Coordinates of C-alpha atoms in Angstrom, one line a residue:
X7 CA -27.7 -14.8 -41.8
X8 CA -25.6 -13.3 -39.0
X9 CA -23.4 -10.3 -40.0
X10 CA -19.7 -11.1 -39.9
X11 CA -17.9 -10.0 -36.7
X12 CA -15.5 -7.0 -37.0
X13 CA -12.0 -8.0 -38.0
X14 CA -10.5 -6.7 -34.7
X15 CA -12.6 -8.9 -32.5
X16 CA -10.7 -12.2 -32.7
X17 CA -10.2 -13.6 -29.2
X18 CA -7.3 -16.0 -28.8
X19 CA -7.9 -19.5 -27.5
X20 CA -7.8 -23.2 -28.5
X21 CA -10.8 -24.6 -30.4
X22 CA -11.0 -28.3 -31.4
X23 CA -13.8 -29.6 -33.6
X24 CA -14.2 -33.4 -33.9
X25 CA -16.3 -35.1 -36.6
X26 CA -16.5 -38.2 -38.7
X27 CA -17.1 -36.5 -42.0
X28 CA -14.5 -34.3 -43.6
X29 CA -17.1 -32.3 -45.6
X30 CA -19.0 -31.3 -42.3
X31 CA -15.7 -30.2 -40.8
X32 CA -14.9 -28.1 -43.8
X33 CA -18.3 -26.5 -43.8
X34 CA -18.1 -25.6 -40.1
X35 CA -14.5 -24.2 -40.5
X36 CA -15.4 -22.2 -43.6
X37 CA -18.6 -20.8 -41.9
X38 CA -16.4 -19.8 -38.9
X39 CA -13.9 -18.0 -41.1
X40 CA -16.7 -16.1 -42.9
X41 CA -18.3 -15.0 -39.6
X42 CA -15.0 -14.1 -38.1
X43 CA -12.9 -12.5 -40.9
X44 CA -9.4 -11.3 -40.6
X45 CA -8.4 -7.8 -41.8
X46 CA -8.3 -7.4 -45.7
X47 CA -4.5 -7.8 -46.1
X48 CA -4.0 -10.6 -43.5
X49 CA -3.4 -14.1 -44.8
X50 CA -5.4 -17.1 -43.3
X51 CA -2.8 -19.8 -42.1
X52 CA -4.1 -23.3 -42.7
X53 CA -2.1 -26.3 -41.9
X54 CA -2.7 -29.6 -43.8
X55 CA -1.0 -33.0 -43.9
X56 CA -0.1 -33.1 -47.6
X57 CA 0.0 -31.0 -50.7
X58 CA -3.0 -33.0 -52.2
X59 CA -5.1 -32.0 -49.1
X60 CA -3.9 -28.4 -49.5
X61 CA -5.4 -28.3 -53.1
X62 CA -8.6 -29.9 -52.0
X63 CA -9.0 -27.4 -49.1
X64 CA -8.4 -24.4 -51.4
X65 CA -10.9 -25.7 -54.1
X66 CA -13.5 -26.5 -51.5
X67 CA -13.3 -23.0 -49.9
X68 CA -13.4 -21.5 -53.4
X69 CA -16.7 -23.4 -54.3
X70 CA -18.2 -22.2 -51.0
X71 CA -17.2 -18.7 -50.9
X72 CA -16.5 -18.0 -54.6
X73 CA -12.9 -17.4 -54.2
X74 CA -10.0 -18.6 -52.1
X75 CA -7.5 -15.8 -51.7
X76 CA -5.0 -14.7 -49.0
X77 CA -4.8 -18.4 -47.7
X78 CA -1.4 -19.5 -46.7
X79 CA -2.0 -23.3 -46.8
X80 CA 1.1 -25.1 -45.7
X81 CA 2.6 -28.1 -44.0
X82 CA 3.3 -28.2 -40.3
X83 CA 7.0 -28.5 -40.4
X84 CA 7.4 -25.3 -42.5
X85 CA 5.0 -23.5 -40.2
X86 CA 6.9 -24.5 -37.2
X87 CA 10.1 -23.0 -38.5
X88 CA 8.4 -19.9 -39.4
X89 CA 6.9 -19.5 -36.1
X90 CA 10.4 -20.1 -34.4
X91 CA 11.5 -17.1 -36.5
X92 CA 8.6 -14.9 -35.6
X93 CA 8.8 -15.6 -31.9
X94 CA 12.7 -15.4 -31.4
X95 CA 13.4 -13.0 -34.2
X96 CA 15.0 -13.3 -37.7
X97 CA 18.3 -12.3 -36.3
X98 CA 18.4 -15.4 -34.0
X99 CA 16.9 -18.0 -36.3
X100 CA 18.0 -18.3 -39.9
X101 CA 15.7 -18.9 -42.8
X102 CA 16.8 -22.6 -42.8
X103 CA 18.0 -24.9 -40.2
X104 CA 21.6 -26.1 -40.4
X105 CA 20.1 -29.6 -40.3
X106 CA 17.4 -29.3 -42.9
X107 CA 17.1 -32.3 -45.1
X108 CA 18.9 -31.1 -48.2
X109 CA 21.9 -29.7 -46.3
X110 CA 22.0 -32.8 -44.1
X111 CA 22.0 -35.1 -47.1
X112 CA 25.2 -33.4 -48.5
X113 CA 26.8 -33.5 -45.0
X114 CA 26.1 -37.2 -44.8
X115 CA 27.3 -37.8 -48.3
X116 CA 30.8 -36.6 -47.1
X117 CA 30.6 -38.4 -43.8
X118 CA 29.5 -41.8 -44.8
X119 CA 32.9 -42.9 -46.4
X120 CA 34.6 -41.8 -43.0
X121 CA 32.6 -44.1 -40.8
X122 CA 32.3 -47.2 -42.8
X123 CA 35.3 -48.9 -41.2
X124 CA 34.1 -48.0 -37.6
X125 CA 32.5 -50.6 -35.3
X126 CA 28.7 -50.8 -35.7
X127 CA 28.4 -49.5 -39.2
X128 CA 28.5 -53.0 -40.8
X129 CA 24.9 -52.7 -42.1
X130 CA 25.8 -49.4 -44.0
X131 CA 29.1 -50.6 -45.1
X132 CA 27.5 -53.7 -46.8
X133 CA 25.2 -51.4 -48.8
X134 CA 28.1 -49.2 -49.9
X135 CA 30.6 -52.0 -50.6
X136 CA 30.9 -51.1 -54.2
X137 CA 31.8 -47.4 -53.5
X138 CA 29.2 -46.2 -56.0
X139 CA 28.7 -42.3 -55.6
X140 CA 25.1 -42.6 -56.9
X141 CA 24.3 -45.4 -54.4
X142 CA 25.9 -43.4 -51.6
X143 CA 23.9 -40.2 -52.4
X144 CA 20.7 -42.3 -52.5
X145 CA 21.5 -43.6 -49.0
X146 CA 22.4 -40.1 -47.8
X147 CA 19.0 -38.8 -48.9
X148 CA 17.2 -41.7 -47.2
X149 CA 19.1 -41.3 -43.9
X150 CA 18.6 -37.4 -44.0
X151 CA 14.9 -38.0 -44.5
X152 CA 14.8 -40.3 -41.6
X153 CA 16.7 -37.8 -39.3
X154 CA 14.3 -35.1 -40.5
X155 CA 11.4 -37.2 -39.3
X156 CA 13.0 -37.8 -35.9
X157 CA 13.5 -34.0 -35.6
X158 CA 9.7 -33.5 -36.1
X159 CA 8.4 -36.6 -34.4
X160 CA 10.9 -37.9 -31.9
X161 CA 13.3 -35.1 -30.9
X162 CA 13.8 -36.8 -27.5
X163 CA 15.6 -39.7 -29.3
X164 CA 17.9 -37.2 -31.0
X165 CA 18.6 -35.4 -27.7
X166 CA 19.5 -38.8 -26.1
X167 CA 21.7 -39.8 -28.9
X168 CA 23.4 -36.3 -28.9
X169 CA 24.3 -36.9 -25.2
X170 CA 26.1 -40.2 -26.2
X171 CA 23.4 -42.5 -25.1
X172 CA 22.5 -45.1 -27.6
X173 CA 18.9 -45.6 -26.3
X174 CA 15.3 -45.3 -27.3
X175 CA 12.7 -43.6 -25.0
X176 CA 9.2 -45.0 -24.9
X177 CA 6.0 -43.1 -24.1
X178 CA 6.7 -43.6 -20.4
X179 CA 10.2 -42.0 -20.8
X180 CA 11.6 -45.5 -20.1
X181 CA 15.0 -46.1 -22.0
X182 CA 15.8 -49.3 -23.8
X183 CA 19.1 -49.9 -25.6
X184 CA 19.2 -49.6 -29.4
X185 CA 19.4 -53.0 -31.2
X186 CA 22.9 -53.8 -32.4
X187 CA 22.1 -53.4 -36.1
X188 CA 20.6 -49.9 -35.4
X189 CA 23.3 -48.3 -33.2
X190 CA 24.9 -46.7 -36.3
X191 CA 22.1 -44.2 -36.3
X192 CA 23.0 -42.8 -33.0
X193 CA 26.6 -42.9 -33.7
X194 CA 26.2 -41.2 -37.1
X195 CA 23.9 -38.5 -35.5
X196 CA 26.7 -37.8 -32.9
X197 CA 29.2 -37.3 -35.8
X198 CA 26.8 -34.8 -37.4
X199 CA 26.4 -32.9 -34.2
X200 CA 30.2 -32.9 -33.5
X201 CA 30.8 -31.0 -36.8
X202 CA 28.5 -28.1 -35.8
X203 CA 29.6 -25.0 -34.0
X204 CA 27.9 -24.3 -30.6
X205 CA 25.6 -21.7 -32.1
X206 CA 24.6 -24.0 -34.9
X207 CA 23.8 -26.7 -32.4
X208 CA 21.5 -24.3 -30.6
X209 CA 19.6 -23.9 -33.9
X210 CA 18.4 -27.5 -34.2
X211 CA 14.7 -28.0 -33.9
X212 CA 14.6 -29.6 -30.5
X213 CA 16.6 -26.8 -28.9
X214 CA 14.7 -24.0 -30.6
X215 CA 11.4 -25.6 -29.8
X216 CA 12.0 -25.5 -26.1
X217 CA 13.1 -21.8 -26.3
X218 CA 10.0 -20.8 -28.3
X219 CA 7.7 -22.5 -25.9
X220 CA 9.4 -20.8 -22.9
X221 CA 9.2 -17.4 -24.7
X222 CA 5.4 -17.8 -25.5
X223 CA 4.7 -18.8 -22.0
X224 CA 6.7 -15.9 -20.5
X225 CA 5.1 -13.3 -22.8
X226 CA 1.5 -14.5 -22.6
X227 CA 0.7 -12.2 -19.7
X228 CA 3.0 -9.4 -20.5
X229 CA 1.7 -7.5 -23.4
X230 CA 4.8 -5.3 -23.6
X231 CA 6.8 -8.4 -24.5
X232 CA 4.5 -10.1 -26.8
X233 CA 5.6 -10.9 -30.3
X234 CA 2.0 -10.5 -31.5
X235 CA 2.9 -8.2 -34.3
X236 CA 4.7 -11.0 -36.1
X237 CA 2.4 -13.9 -35.1
X238 CA -0.7 -14.7 -37.2
X239 CA -3.9 -13.9 -35.4
X240 CA -5.5 -17.2 -36.4
X241 CA -4.1 -20.6 -37.3
X242 CA -6.3 -23.5 -38.6
X243 CA -5.2 -27.0 -38.6
X244 CA -7.5 -29.1 -40.9
X245 CA -8.1 -32.7 -41.6
X246 CA -5.0 -34.2 -39.9
X247 CA -5.2 -37.6 -38.3
X248 CA -1.8 -37.4 -36.7
X249 CA 0.0 -34.4 -35.5
X250 CA 3.4 -34.7 -33.7
X251 CA 3.5 -33.8 -30.1
X252 CA 5.9 -30.7 -30.6
X253 CA 3.4 -29.3 -33.1
X254 CA 0.6 -29.7 -30.6
X255 CA 2.7 -28.1 -27.9
X256 CA 3.5 -25.2 -30.1
X257 CA -0.2 -24.7 -31.2
X258 CA -1.3 -24.9 -27.6
X259 CA 1.3 -22.3 -26.6
X260 CA 0.3 -20.0 -29.5
X261 CA -3.4 -20.2 -28.4
X262 CA -2.5 -17.8 -25.7
X263 CA -1.6 -15.2 -28.3
X264 CA -3.7 -16.3 -31.3
X265 CA -6.9 -18.1 -32.1
X266 CA -6.0 -21.8 -32.9
X267 CA -8.8 -23.8 -34.6
X268 CA -8.3 -27.6 -35.1
X269 CA -10.7 -29.6 -37.3
X270 CA -10.0 -33.3 -36.4
X271 CA -11.4 -36.3 -38.4
X272 CA -12.4 -38.7 -35.6
X273 CA -14.2 -41.9 -36.8
X274 CA -15.9 -42.5 -33.4
X275 CA -18.2 -40.3 -31.3
X276 CA -17.3 -42.2 -28.1
X277 CA -14.1 -42.5 -26.0
X278 CA -12.1 -45.3 -27.8
X279 CA -8.6 -44.9 -26.7
X280 CA -8.8 -48.0 -24.6
X281 CA -9.7 -50.5 -27.2
X282 CA -6.1 -50.9 -28.5
X283 CA -2.9 -52.2 -27.2
X284 CA -0.6 -49.7 -25.6
X285 CA -3.5 -48.0 -23.8
X286 CA -1.6 -47.9 -20.5
X287 CA 0.7 -45.1 -22.0
X288 CA -2.2 -42.8 -22.6
X289 CA -3.8 -42.4 -19.2
X290 CA -4.9 -38.8 -19.1
X291 CA -7.4 -37.4 -16.7
X292 CA -9.3 -35.2 -19.0
X293 CA -11.4 -37.0 -21.6
X294 CA -13.3 -35.2 -24.4
X295 CA -15.7 -37.8 -25.5
X296 CA -18.3 -39.8 -23.5
X297 CA -18.1 -43.5 -22.7
X298 CA -20.4 -45.8 -24.6
X299 CA -23.1 -47.1 -22.3
X300 CA -21.0 -45.7 -19.4
X301 CA -18.6 -48.5 -19.6
X302 CA -14.9 -48.0 -18.7
X303 CA -13.2 -50.1 -21.4
X304 CA -9.7 -49.7 -19.6
X305 CA -11.0 -52.2 -17.2
X306 CA -11.8 -54.8 -20.0
X307 CA -9.1 -57.1 -21.1
X308 CA -8.0 -56.9 -24.7
X309 CA -8.9 -60.5 -25.3
X310 CA -12.6 -59.6 -24.6
X311 CA -12.5 -56.2 -26.4
X312 CA -14.3 -57.8 -29.5
X313 CA -17.5 -57.8 -27.3
X314 CA -17.4 -54.0 -26.7
X315 CA -15.7 -52.4 -29.7
X316 CA -15.5 -52.4 -33.5
X317 CA -12.7 -54.6 -34.8
X318 CA -11.8 -52.4 -37.8
X319 CA -11.3 -49.4 -35.5
X320 CA -9.2 -51.6 -33.3
X321 CA -7.1 -52.8 -36.2
X322 CA -6.6 -49.5 -38.1
X323 CA -7.0 -46.8 -35.6
X324 CA -3.7 -46.8 -33.6
X325 CA -2.2 -43.6 -35.0
X326 CA -5.4 -41.7 -35.0
X327 CA -6.1 -43.0 -31.4
X328 CA -2.7 -41.8 -30.2
X329 CA -3.3 -38.4 -31.6
X330 CA -6.9 -37.9 -30.3
X331 CA -5.9 -39.0 -26.9
X332 CA -2.9 -36.8 -26.8
X333 CA -5.1 -33.9 -27.9
X334 CA -7.2 -34.5 -24.8
X335 CA -4.4 -33.0 -22.7
X336 CA -4.6 -29.7 -24.5
X337 CA -8.4 -29.5 -25.3
X338 CA -10.8 -28.2 -22.7
X339 CA -14.1 -28.6 -24.4
X340 CA -16.1 -26.9 -21.6
X341 CA -13.9 -23.8 -21.8
X342 CA -14.3 -23.8 -25.6
X343 CA -18.1 -23.9 -25.4
X344 CA -18.0 -21.1 -22.8
X345 CA -15.8 -18.8 -24.8
X346 CA -16.7 -19.2 -28.4
X347 CA -20.2 -19.0 -30.0
X348 CA -20.2 -22.4 -31.7
X349 CA -23.4 -24.4 -32.1
X350 CA -21.5 -27.7 -31.8
X351 CA -18.0 -28.7 -31.4
X352 CA -18.6 -32.4 -31.8
X353 CA -19.8 -32.7 -35.4
X354 CA -20.7 -36.4 -35.8
X355 CA -23.5 -37.1 -38.1
X356 CA -26.8 -38.8 -37.2
X357 CA -28.5 -41.7 -39.2
X358 CA -30.9 -39.2 -40.7
X359 CA -28.0 -37.1 -42.0
X360 CA -27.3 -39.7 -44.8
X361 CA -29.4 -39.8 -48.0
X362 CA -30.2 -43.5 -48.0
X363 CA -32.0 -43.8 -44.7
X364 CA -34.4 -46.4 -46.0
X365 CA -31.7 -48.8 -47.1
X366 CA -28.2 -47.6 -46.2
X367 CA -25.4 -49.0 -48.3
X368 CA -22.9 -51.5 -46.8
X369 CA -20.3 -48.7 -46.6
X370 CA -22.7 -46.5 -44.7
X371 CA -23.5 -49.3 -42.3
X372 CA -19.8 -50.0 -41.6
X373 CA -19.2 -46.2 -41.1
X374 CA -22.1 -46.0 -38.6
X375 CA -21.0 -49.0 -36.6
X376 CA -17.5 -47.5 -36.3
X377 CA -19.1 -44.1 -35.2
X378 CA -21.1 -45.7 -32.6
X379 CA -18.3 -48.2 -31.3
X380 CA -20.8 -51.0 -32.1
X381 CA -19.2 -54.5 -31.7
X382 CA -19.9 -57.1 -34.3
X383 CA -22.2 -59.1 -32.1
X384 CA -24.6 -56.2 -31.9
X385 CA -24.6 -55.5 -35.8
X386 CA -27.9 -55.9 -37.6
X387 CA -27.3 -58.0 -40.7
X388 CA -29.7 -56.7 -43.4
X389 CA -29.3 -58.2 -46.8
X390 CA -26.8 -56.4 -49.2
X391 CA -28.5 -55.8 -52.6
X392 CA -26.6 -57.1 -55.5
X393 CA -26.4 -53.6 -57.0
X394 CA -24.7 -52.2 -53.9
X395 CA -21.1 -51.5 -55.0
X396 CA -20.1 -49.4 -52.0
X397 CA -17.5 -51.8 -50.9
X398 CA -16.0 -54.1 -53.5
X399 CA -12.9 -56.4 -53.5
X400 CA -10.8 -57.3 -56.5
X401 CA -8.0 -59.8 -56.7
X402 CA -5.1 -59.2 -59.1
X403 CA -1.7 -60.9 -59.6
X404 CA 0.4 -57.8 -60.2
X405 CA 0.5 -54.0 -59.6
X406 CA -0.1 -53.5 -63.3
X407 CA -3.1 -55.7 -63.3
X408 CA -4.4 -53.9 -60.2
X409 CA -4.0 -50.6 -62.0
X410 CA -5.9 -51.9 -65.2
X411 CA -8.8 -53.2 -63.0
X412 CA -8.9 -49.8 -61.2
X413 CA -8.9 -48.0 -64.5
X414 CA -11.8 -50.0 -65.9
X415 CA -13.8 -49.5 -62.6
X416 CA -13.2 -45.8 -62.7
X417 CA -14.3 -45.4 -66.3
X418 CA -17.5 -47.3 -65.4
X419 CA -18.1 -45.1 -62.4
X420 CA -17.6 -41.9 -64.3
X421 CA -19.9 -43.2 -67.0
X422 CA -22.6 -44.3 -64.5
X423 CA -22.1 -42.6 -61.2
X424 CA -23.8 -44.2 -58.1
X425 CA -27.1 -42.7 -57.4
X426 CA -27.0 -40.8 -60.7
X427 CA -25.1 -38.0 -59.1
X428 CA -22.4 -36.2 -61.2
X429 CA -18.9 -37.5 -60.6
X430 CA -15.8 -35.9 -61.6
X431 CA -12.1 -37.2 -61.6
X432 CA -11.3 -34.6 -58.8
X433 CA -13.8 -36.3 -56.6
X434 CA -11.8 -39.5 -56.6
X435 CA -8.8 -40.4 -54.4
X436 CA -6.8 -43.6 -54.9
X437 CA -4.6 -44.8 -52.0
X438 CA -1.8 -47.4 -52.2
X439 CA 0.7 -48.6 -49.5
X440 CA 3.7 -47.1 -51.4
X441 CA 3.2 -44.6 -54.2
X442 CA 6.8 -44.9 -55.4
X443 CA 6.3 -48.6 -56.0
X444 CA 3.2 -48.0 -58.1
X445 CA 4.2 -44.9 -59.9
X446 CA 5.6 -46.7 -63.1
X447 CA 2.5 -48.8 -63.3
X448 CA 0.3 -45.7 -62.8
X449 CA 2.0 -43.9 -65.6
X450 CA 1.8 -47.0 -67.9
X451 CA -1.9 -47.6 -67.4
X452 CA -3.4 -44.1 -66.9
X453 CA -1.0 -42.5 -69.4
X454 CA -1.7 -44.7 -72.4
X455 CA -4.5 -42.3 -73.7
X456 CA -3.9 -38.7 -74.6
X457 CA -5.7 -35.8 -73.0
X458 CA -8.3 -35.5 -75.9
X459 CA -9.2 -39.2 -75.9
X460 CA -12.6 -39.8 -74.3
X461 CA -11.0 -42.6 -72.2
X462 CA -8.3 -40.3 -70.7
X463 CA -8.6 -40.0 -66.8
X464 CA -6.6 -37.1 -65.3
X465 CA -4.1 -38.2 -62.6
X466 CA -1.4 -36.8 -60.6

């Protein structure tokens, strides 16, 4: 085993790892952190997409290293605001934005009754016709959450609305008018901004973001001006299938001062940005992944794409496609290979990496076909054994019945794990379209047995 590098030798730069298995990505990242440790009292900054992923990452690192300590695992939005304070100084950037979601919700709670009679607010006025304070606060929370998402993902829309233009900008910066029933969003945002003092308006995320990028760019070459003492020396972004463009811009700017390591789940080893509608907005000269069989799919009509790509990837991959393609603008793979001693930066598995090479399960076959961008016409069709339960469909007439079927299936899986490998509740994740809609049914079905009952399945 190679001895770990000294804590002081941590060159800055931008490293993007792609792989189709999250376990492989984690092993590679954990190995890199072990070989290039920070100083004993430094915290490892790790960005994840959810609190559930944060817990999984910490437990996985602890299983590998024996302990997970001094790890600041956090969400990107919180990290961004902390970085703004580190770069511009705590005196210029407060601990919280004046338009944070909670503060904004109370501001909207007060503003909503004032705007109901104004033109364009009919959709909101209809919802609040009964003048119920509880209903108004519920709506204020939802609108505040919406504006909070805009601040992270679409600051360009908010900038446009703040200038008094009721428009939406697309990926090509082409403006289209807001639909009539949505213009209240722009008008309400203008009212929010009108209440802020000039120094408060300068503290909104879009304005701070531009200042931070300019500062990081200006100080990259001048060591006397660098805010390096406050910035983390390494930032790891792990397991995210979508990162807002402002976050990517910030990480790219930080990479001139710190080491930025991204571990990106990517289902396909080939360039697949051109298999979906909207590909004309993602024309970028630099391309990380090779073409399958050397074919430029941007020249193939979408009506014929089923002959060249996997339909599941085309149907479900839009958000991940947009992110991976955006990342190409910041990711120079050749420079990464030249600067950092990594054996591989493309961590896609091979057929021999799976344990059931002789007779792969149906799930493994589908994963391989997506990984290799194999169209349906080229799929081999080996028979699926009756005992293969890797992909199963159930039909149910209600959410409660869905959960009852799921509960029975999980009990059976835990009693008789596939392949006779130990299976624990923490190894299982259940995904639903809207967790809020299913929460009462989950509590009713999974909470019916106490902790000491053998039928109890822990859930959260």
